Amino acid sequence: MAESNVPEVGKRAPAFNLPAYPEGKIRLSQYKDEKNVLLYFYPKDNTPGCTTESCDFRDRVATFKRNDTVILGISPDSVASHEKFATQFELPFILLSDENHAIAEKYGVWIEKMNYGKKYMGIQRATFLIDKNGKIAAAWPKVKVNGHADEVTEALKELN
């Protein structure tokens, strides 16, 4: 649960096999040797920051496709919640459901947070660019939403 287990650039990305909308189940390994993966962790569907971040990636989806990259969003929300969120904001990519936060823990982004003086566990907004070999090519462990999609797009250009 410590931030220290955020995977380092150059290391193999932790594997996952999760329920997803609209695909059913998604494994990281299904993209090996074929696609880069932009994996972004976000705290909750339909909240202001998460909506802005998701829509920023949505608006750049053509750039990601041109660069052989799939976008995968991941949060602890259910597949049903993801369906509503993706439909409402016309998100043309896959949203993964990590309800027990096991994958967030593997990526070091399930952390203790504080809101109005109350401590709780939750997702730290983070993004990982995973290359076709399944290795972390770039990582943003503490994302600020504004300008983030531009940073990721620049890193993607360097990858290809």
JSON list of C-alpha atoms in Angstrom, two decimals:
[
{"chain": "A", "resi": 1, "resn": "MET", "atom": "CA", "xyz": [0.00, 0.00, 0.00]},
{"chain": "A", "resi": 2, "resn": "ALA", "atom": "CA", "xyz": [3.03, 2.25, 0.07]},
{"chain": "A", "resi": 3, "resn": "GLU", "atom": "CA", "xyz": [3.80, 4.45, -2.88]},
{"chain": "A", "resi": 4, "resn": "SER", "atom": "CA", "xyz": [7.26, 2.86, -3.10]},
{"chain": "A", "resi": 5, "resn": "ASN", "atom": "CA", "xyz": [5.88, -0.06, -5.10]},
{"chain": "A", "resi": 6, "resn": "VAL", "atom": "CA", "xyz": [5.05, 2.10, -8.14]},
{"chain": "A", "resi": 7, "resn": "PRO", "atom": "CA", "xyz": [6.69, 0.17, -11.01]},
{"chain": "A", "resi": 8, "resn": "GLU", "atom": "CA", "xyz": [9.82, 1.80, -12.37]},
{"chain": "A", "resi": 9, "resn": "VAL", "atom": "CA", "xyz": [10.39, 2.79, -15.98]},
{"chain": "A", "resi": 10, "resn": "GLY", "atom": "CA", "xyz": [12.03, -0.13, -17.79]},
{"chain": "A", "resi": 11, "resn": "LYS", "atom": "CA", "xyz": [10.49, -2.78, -15.50]},
{"chain": "A", "resi": 12, "resn": "ARG", "atom": "CA", "xyz": [7.80, -5.25, -16.53]},
{"chain": "A", "resi": 13, "resn": "ALA", "atom": "CA", "xyz": [4.30, -3.86, -15.97]},
{"chain": "A", "resi": 14, "resn": "PRO", "atom": "CA", "xyz": [2.29, -5.83, -13.39]},
{"chain": "A", "resi": 15, "resn": "ALA", "atom": "CA", "xyz": [-0.13, -8.20, -15.11]},
{"chain": "A", "resi": 16, "resn": "PHE", "atom": "CA", "xyz": [-3.89, -7.91, -14.75]},
{"chain": "A", "resi": 17, "resn": "ASN", "atom": "CA", "xyz": [-7.07, -9.67, -15.84]},
{"chain": "A", "resi": 18, "resn": "LEU", "atom": "CA", "xyz": [-10.11, -7.54, -14.98]},
{"chain": "A", "resi": 19, "resn": "PRO", "atom": "CA", "xyz": [-13.77, -7.14, -15.82]},
{"chain": "A", "resi": 20, "resn": "ALA", "atom": "CA", "xyz": [-14.24, -4.30, -18.28]},
{"chain": "A", "resi": 21, "resn": "TYR", "atom": "CA", "xyz": [-16.75, -2.21, -20.16]},
{"chain": "A", "resi": 22, "resn": "PRO", "atom": "CA", "xyz": [-17.48, -2.84, -22.99]},
{"chain": "A", "resi": 23, "resn": "GLU", "atom": "CA", "xyz": [-15.17, -5.83, -23.48]},
{"chain": "A", "resi": 24, "resn": "GLY", "atom": "CA", "xyz": [-16.06, -8.30, -20.70]},
{"chain": "A", "resi": 25, "resn": "LYS", "atom": "CA", "xyz": [-12.55, -9.21, -19.47]},
{"chain": "A", "resi": 26, "resn": "ILE", "atom": "CA", "xyz": [-9.22, -7.64, -20.37]},
{"chain": "A", "resi": 27, "resn": "ARG", "atom": "CA", "xyz": [-5.71, -8.99, -19.77]},
{"chain": "A", "resi": 28, "resn": "LEU", "atom": "CA", "xyz": [-2.61, -6.84, -20.19]},
{"chain": "A", "resi": 29, "resn": "SER", "atom": "CA", "xyz": [-0.91, -9.75, -21.97]},
{"chain": "A", "resi": 30, "resn": "GLN", "atom": "CA", "xyz": [-3.42, -9.68, -24.83]},
{"chain": "A", "resi": 31, "resn": "TYR", "atom": "CA", "xyz": [-1.69, -6.53, -26.15]},
{"chain": "A", "resi": 32, "resn": "LYS", "atom": "CA", "xyz": [1.87, -7.90, -25.97]},
{"chain": "A", "resi": 33, "resn": "ASP", "atom": "CA", "xyz": [3.85, -7.46, -29.21]},
{"chain": "A", "resi": 34, "resn": "GLU", "atom": "CA", "xyz": [0.88, -5.68, -30.84]},
{"chain": "A", "resi": 35, "resn": "LYS", "atom": "CA", "xyz": [-0.08, -2.50, -28.99]},
{"chain": "A", "resi": 36, "resn": "ASN", "atom": "CA", "xyz": [1.28, -0.02, -26.50]},
{"chain": "A", "resi": 37, "resn": "VAL", "atom": "CA", "xyz": [-1.04, 0.52, -23.55]},
{"chain": "A", "resi": 38, "resn": "LEU", "atom": "CA", "xyz": [-1.91, 3.78, -21.85]},
{"chain": "A", "resi": 39, "resn": "LEU", "atom": "CA", "xyz": [-3.14, 2.65, -18.43]},
{"chain": "A", "resi": 40, "resn": "TYR", "atom": "CA", "xyz": [-4.59, 5.43, -16.33]},
{"chain": "A", "resi": 41, "resn": "PHE", "atom": "CA", "xyz": [-5.83, 5.01, -12.77]},
{"chain": "A", "resi": 42, "resn": "TYR", "atom": "CA", "xyz": [-8.54, 7.39, -11.63]},
{"chain": "A", "resi": 43, "resn": "PRO", "atom": "CA", "xyz": [-10.45, 7.59, -8.34]},
{"chain": "A", "resi": 44, "resn": "LYS", "atom": "CA", "xyz": [-14.13, 7.57, -9.38]},
{"chain": "A", "resi": 45, "resn": "ASP", "atom": "CA", "xyz": [-16.47, 7.67, -12.35]},
{"chain": "A", "resi": 46, "resn": "ASN", "atom": "CA", "xyz": [-18.45, 10.84, -12.95]},
{"chain": "A", "resi": 47, "resn": "THR", "atom": "CA", "xyz": [-16.46, 13.15, -10.68]},
{"chain": "A", "resi": 48, "resn": "PRO", "atom": "CA", "xyz": [-15.10, 16.46, -12.02]},
{"chain": "A", "resi": 49, "resn": "GLY", "atom": "CA", "xyz": [-11.37, 15.64, -12.23]},
{"chain": "A", "resi": 50, "resn": "CYS", "atom": "CA", "xyz": [-11.91, 12.10, -13.49]},
{"chain": "A", "resi": 51, "resn": "THR", "atom": "CA", "xyz": [-14.38, 13.28, -16.11]},
{"chain": "A", "resi": 52, "resn": "THR", "atom": "CA", "xyz": [-11.97, 15.98, -17.34]},
{"chain": "A", "resi": 53, "resn": "GLU", "atom": "CA", "xyz": [-9.07, 13.50, -17.52]},
{"chain": "A", "resi": 54, "resn": "SER", "atom": "CA", "xyz": [-11.13, 10.87, -19.34]},
{"chain": "A", "resi": 55, "resn": "CYS", "atom": "CA", "xyz": [-12.50, 13.39, -21.83]},
{"chain": "A", "resi": 56, "resn": "ASP", "atom": "CA", "xyz": [-8.98, 14.76, -22.46]},
{"chain": "A", "resi": 57, "resn": "PHE", "atom": "CA", "xyz": [-7.86, 11.24, -23.42]},
{"chain": "A", "resi": 58, "resn": "ARG", "atom": "CA", "xyz": [-11.07, 10.78, -25.45]},
{"chain": "A", "resi": 59, "resn": "ASP", "atom": "CA", "xyz": [-10.30, 13.92, -27.43]},
{"chain": "A", "resi": 60, "resn": "ARG", "atom": "CA", "xyz": [-6.85, 12.53, -28.35]},
{"chain": "A", "resi": 61, "resn": "VAL", "atom": "CA", "xyz": [-7.92, 8.98, -29.15]},
{"chain": "A", "resi": 62, "resn": "ALA", "atom": "CA", "xyz": [-7.02, 9.34, -32.86]},
{"chain": "A", "resi": 63, "resn": "THR", "atom": "CA", "xyz": [-3.44, 10.24, -31.91]},
{"chain": "A", "resi": 64, "resn": "PHE", "atom": "CA", "xyz": [-3.19, 7.18, -29.68]},
{"chain": "A", "resi": 65, "resn": "LYS", "atom": "CA", "xyz": [-4.60, 4.90, -32.40]},
{"chain": "A", "resi": 66, "resn": "ARG", "atom": "CA", "xyz": [-2.11, 6.28, -34.95]},
{"chain": "A", "resi": 67, "resn": "ASN", "atom": "CA", "xyz": [0.64, 5.36, -32.49]},
{"chain": "A", "resi": 68, "resn": "ASP", "atom": "CA", "xyz": [-0.57, 1.75, -31.96]},
{"chain": "A", "resi": 69, "resn": "THR", "atom": "CA", "xyz": [-1.75, 2.53, -28.44]},
{"chain": "A", "resi": 70, "resn": "VAL", "atom": "CA", "xyz": [-4.89, 1.44, -26.63]},
{"chain": "A", "resi": 71, "resn": "ILE", "atom": "CA", "xyz": [-6.28, 3.48, -23.75]},
{"chain": "A", "resi": 72, "resn": "LEU", "atom": "CA", "xyz": [-7.41, 1.64, -20.63]},
{"chain": "A", "resi": 73, "resn": "GLY", "atom": "CA", "xyz": [-8.96, 3.53, -17.70]},
{"chain": "A", "resi": 74, "resn": "ILE", "atom": "CA", "xyz": [-9.06, 1.77, -14.35]},
{"chain": "A", "resi": 75, "resn": "SER", "atom": "CA", "xyz": [-10.91, 2.58, -11.11]},
{"chain": "A", "resi": 76, "resn": "PRO", "atom": "CA", "xyz": [-12.59, 0.71, -8.25]},
{"chain": "A", "resi": 77, "resn": "ASP", "atom": "CA", "xyz": [-16.02, 1.39, -9.79]},
{"chain": "A", "resi": 78, "resn": "SER", "atom": "CA", "xyz": [-18.23, -1.45, -11.04]},
{"chain": "A", "resi": 79, "resn": "VAL", "atom": "CA", "xyz": [-18.63, -2.37, -14.72]},
{"chain": "A", "resi": 80, "resn": "ALA", "atom": "CA", "xyz": [-22.21, -1.01, -14.53]},
{"chain": "A", "resi": 81, "resn": "SER", "atom": "CA", "xyz": [-20.88, 2.34, -13.30]},
{"chain": "A", "resi": 82, "resn": "HIS", "atom": "CA", "xyz": [-18.27, 2.34, -16.09]},
{"chain": "A", "resi": 83, "resn": "GLU", "atom": "CA", "xyz": [-20.99, 1.70, -18.65]},
{"chain": "A", "resi": 84, "resn": "LYS", "atom": "CA", "xyz": [-22.97, 4.76, -17.50]},
{"chain": "A", "resi": 85, "resn": "PHE", "atom": "CA", "xyz": [-19.82, 6.92, -17.37]},
{"chain": "A", "resi": 86, "resn": "ALA", "atom": "CA", "xyz": [-18.56, 5.82, -20.81]},
{"chain": "A", "resi": 87, "resn": "THR", "atom": "CA", "xyz": [-21.99, 6.26, -22.39]},
{"chain": "A", "resi": 88, "resn": "GLN", "atom": "CA", "xyz": [-22.61, 9.69, -20.87]},
{"chain": "A", "resi": 89, "resn": "PHE", "atom": "CA", "xyz": [-19.23, 11.08, -22.01]},
{"chain": "A", "resi": 90, "resn": "GLU", "atom": "CA", "xyz": [-18.85, 9.02, -25.22]},
{"chain": "A", "resi": 91, "resn": "LEU", "atom": "CA", "xyz": [-15.60, 7.43, -24.09]},
{"chain": "A", "resi": 92, "resn": "PRO", "atom": "CA", "xyz": [-14.35, 5.27, -26.99]},
{"chain": "A", "resi": 93, "resn": "PHE", "atom": "CA", "xyz": [-11.99, 3.14, -24.91]},
{"chain": "A", "resi": 94, "resn": "ILE", "atom": "CA", "xyz": [-12.12, 0.38, -22.32]},
{"chain": "A", "resi": 95, "resn": "LEU", "atom": "CA", "xyz": [-12.74, 1.00, -18.63]},
{"chain": "A", "resi": 96, "resn": "LEU", "atom": "CA", "xyz": [-11.53, -1.67, -16.19]},
{"chain": "A", "resi": 97, "resn": "SER", "atom": "CA", "xyz": [-13.18, -2.47, -12.87]},
{"chain": "A", "resi": 98, "resn": "ASP", "atom": "CA", "xyz": [-10.73, -3.04, -9.99]},
{"chain": "A", "resi": 99, "resn": "GLU", "atom": "CA", "xyz": [-13.34, -3.26, -7.23]},
{"chain": "A", "resi": 100, "resn": "ASN", "atom": "CA", "xyz": [-11.05, -4.98, -4.72]},
{"chain": "A", "resi": 101, "resn": "HIS", "atom": "CA", "xyz": [-8.19, -2.59, -5.69]},
{"chain": "A", "resi": 102, "resn": "ALA", "atom": "CA", "xyz": [-5.74, -5.51, -6.13]},
{"chain": "A", "resi": 103, "resn": "ILE", "atom": "CA", "xyz": [-4.29, -4.06, -9.35]},
{"chain": "A", "resi": 104, "resn": "ALA", "atom": "CA", "xyz": [-4.11, -0.54, -7.89]},
{"chain": "A", "resi": 105, "resn": "GLU", "atom": "CA", "xyz": [-2.06, -2.07, -5.06]},
{"chain": "A", "resi": 106, "resn": "LYS", "atom": "CA", "xyz": [0.25, -3.83, -7.57]},
{"chain": "A", "resi": 107, "resn": "TYR", "atom": "CA", "xyz": [0.86, -0.48, -9.26]},
{"chain": "A", "resi": 108, "resn": "GLY", "atom": "CA", "xyz": [1.41, 1.30, -5.92]},
{"chain": "A", "resi": 109, "resn": "VAL", "atom": "CA", "xyz": [-1.50, 3.70, -6.35]},
{"chain": "A", "resi": 110, "resn": "TRP", "atom": "CA", "xyz": [-3.84, 2.45, -3.57]},
{"chain": "A", "resi": 111, "resn": "ILE", "atom": "CA", "xyz": [-2.89, 4.93, -0.86]},
{"chain": "A", "resi": 112, "resn": "GLU", "atom": "CA", "xyz": [-4.06, 6.57, 2.33]},
{"chain": "A", "resi": 113, "resn": "LYS", "atom": "CA", "xyz": [-5.78, 9.86, 1.54]},
{"chain": "A", "resi": 114, "resn": "MET", "atom": "CA", "xyz": [-7.33, 12.60, 3.63]},
{"chain": "A", "resi": 115, "resn": "ASN", "atom": "CA", "xyz": [-10.45, 14.64, 2.99]},
{"chain": "A", "resi": 116, "resn": "TYR", "atom": "CA", "xyz": [-11.89, 17.11, 5.50]},
{"chain": "A", "resi": 117, "resn": "GLY", "atom": "CA", "xyz": [-9.61, 15.66, 8.18]},
{"chain": "A", "resi": 118, "resn": "LYS", "atom": "CA", "xyz": [-10.83, 12.10, 7.61]},
{"chain": "A", "resi": 119, "resn": "LYS", "atom": "CA", "xyz": [-8.35, 9.41, 6.52]},
{"chain": "A", "resi": 120, "resn": "TYR", "atom": "CA", "xyz": [-9.38, 6.74, 4.04]},
{"chain": "A", "resi": 121, "resn": "MET", "atom": "CA", "xyz": [-7.85, 4.47, 1.39]},
{"chain": "A", "resi": 122, "resn": "GLY", "atom": "CA", "xyz": [-8.28, 5.33, -2.27]},
{"chain": "A", "resi": 123, "resn": "ILE", "atom": "CA", "xyz": [-6.75, 5.61, -5.73]},
{"chain": "A", "resi": 124, "resn": "GLN", "atom": "CA", "xyz": [-4.00, 8.09, -6.36]},
{"chain": "A", "resi": 125, "resn": "ARG", "atom": "CA", "xyz": [-4.45, 9.41, -9.90]},
{"chain": "A", "resi": 126, "resn": "ALA", "atom": "CA", "xyz": [-1.60, 7.91, -11.94]},
{"chain": "A", "resi": 127, "resn": "THR", "atom": "CA", "xyz": [-0.78, 7.00, -15.54]},
{"chain": "A", "resi": 128, "resn": "PHE", "atom": "CA", "xyz": [1.52, 4.38, -17.04]},
{"chain": "A", "resi": 129, "resn": "LEU", "atom": "CA", "xyz": [2.60, 4.07, -20.65]},
{"chain": "A", "resi": 130, "resn": "ILE", "atom": "CA", "xyz": [3.38, 0.41, -21.31]},
{"chain": "A", "resi": 131, "resn": "ASP", "atom": "CA", "xyz": [5.29, -0.54, -24.47]},
{"chain": "A", "resi": 132, "resn": "LYS", "atom": "CA", "xyz": [4.57, -3.46, -26.78]},
{"chain": "A", "resi": 133, "resn": "ASN", "atom": "CA", "xyz": [7.04, -5.60, -24.81]},
{"chain": "A", "resi": 134, "resn": "GLY", "atom": "CA", "xyz": [4.99, -5.15, -21.63]},
{"chain": "A", "resi": 135, "resn": "LYS", "atom": "CA", "xyz": [7.48, -2.81, -19.95]},
{"chain": "A", "resi": 136, "resn": "ILE", "atom": "CA", "xyz": [6.82, 0.55, -18.33]},
{"chain": "A", "resi": 137, "resn": "ALA", "atom": "CA", "xyz": [7.97, 3.16, -20.86]},
{"chain": "A", "resi": 138, "resn": "ALA", "atom": "CA", "xyz": [6.83, 6.20, -18.86]},
{"chain": "A", "resi": 139, "resn": "ALA", "atom": "CA", "xyz": [5.09, 6.76, -15.53]},
{"chain": "A", "resi": 140, "resn": "TRP", "atom": "CA", "xyz": [3.24, 9.63, -13.92]},
{"chain": "A", "resi": 141, "resn": "PRO", "atom": "CA", "xyz": [2.64, 8.49, -10.32]},
{"chain": "A", "resi": 142, "resn": "LYS", "atom": "CA", "xyz": [0.96, 11.73, -9.13]},
{"chain": "A", "resi": 143, "resn": "VAL", "atom": "CA", "xyz": [-1.12, 13.21, -11.93]},
{"chain": "A", "resi": 144, "resn": "LYS", "atom": "CA", "xyz": [-2.45, 16.75, -12.03]},
{"chain": "A", "resi": 145, "resn": "VAL", "atom": "CA", "xyz": [-5.31, 16.70, -14.55]},
{"chain": "A", "resi": 146, "resn": "ASN", "atom": "CA", "xyz": [-4.66, 19.99, -16.35]},
{"chain": "A", "resi": 147, "resn": "GLY", "atom": "CA", "xyz": [-2.14, 19.42, -19.15]},
{"chain": "A", "resi": 148, "resn": "HIS", "atom": "CA", "xyz": [-1.65, 15.74, -18.35]},
{"chain": "A", "resi": 149, "resn": "ALA", "atom": "CA", "xyz": [-3.03, 14.39, -21.64]},
{"chain": "A", "resi": 150, "resn": "ASP", "atom": "CA", "xyz": [-0.56, 16.65, -23.47]},
{"chain": "A", "resi": 151, "resn": "GLU", "atom": "CA", "xyz": [2.35, 15.22, -21.43]},
{"chain": "A", "resi": 152, "resn": "VAL", "atom": "CA", "xyz": [1.26, 11.68, -22.24]},
{"chain": "A", "resi": 153, "resn": "THR", "atom": "CA", "xyz": [0.87, 12.50, -25.94]},
{"chain": "A", "resi": 154, "resn": "GLU", "atom": "CA", "xyz": [4.44, 13.87, -26.03]},
{"chain": "A", "resi": 155, "resn": "ALA", "atom": "CA", "xyz": [5.81, 10.77, -24.31]},
{"chain": "A", "resi": 156, "resn": "LEU", "atom": "CA", "xyz": [3.94, 8.58, -26.80]},
{"chain": "A", "resi": 157, "resn": "LYS", "atom": "CA", "xyz": [5.65, 10.33, -29.71]},
{"chain": "A", "resi": 158, "resn": "GLU", "atom": "CA", "xyz": [9.03, 9.56, -28.14]},
{"chain": "A", "resi": 159, "resn": "LEU", "atom": "CA", "xyz": [8.08, 5.91, -27.71]},
{"chain": "A", "resi": 160, "resn": "ASN", "atom": "CA", "xyz": [7.45, 5.24, -31.40]}
]
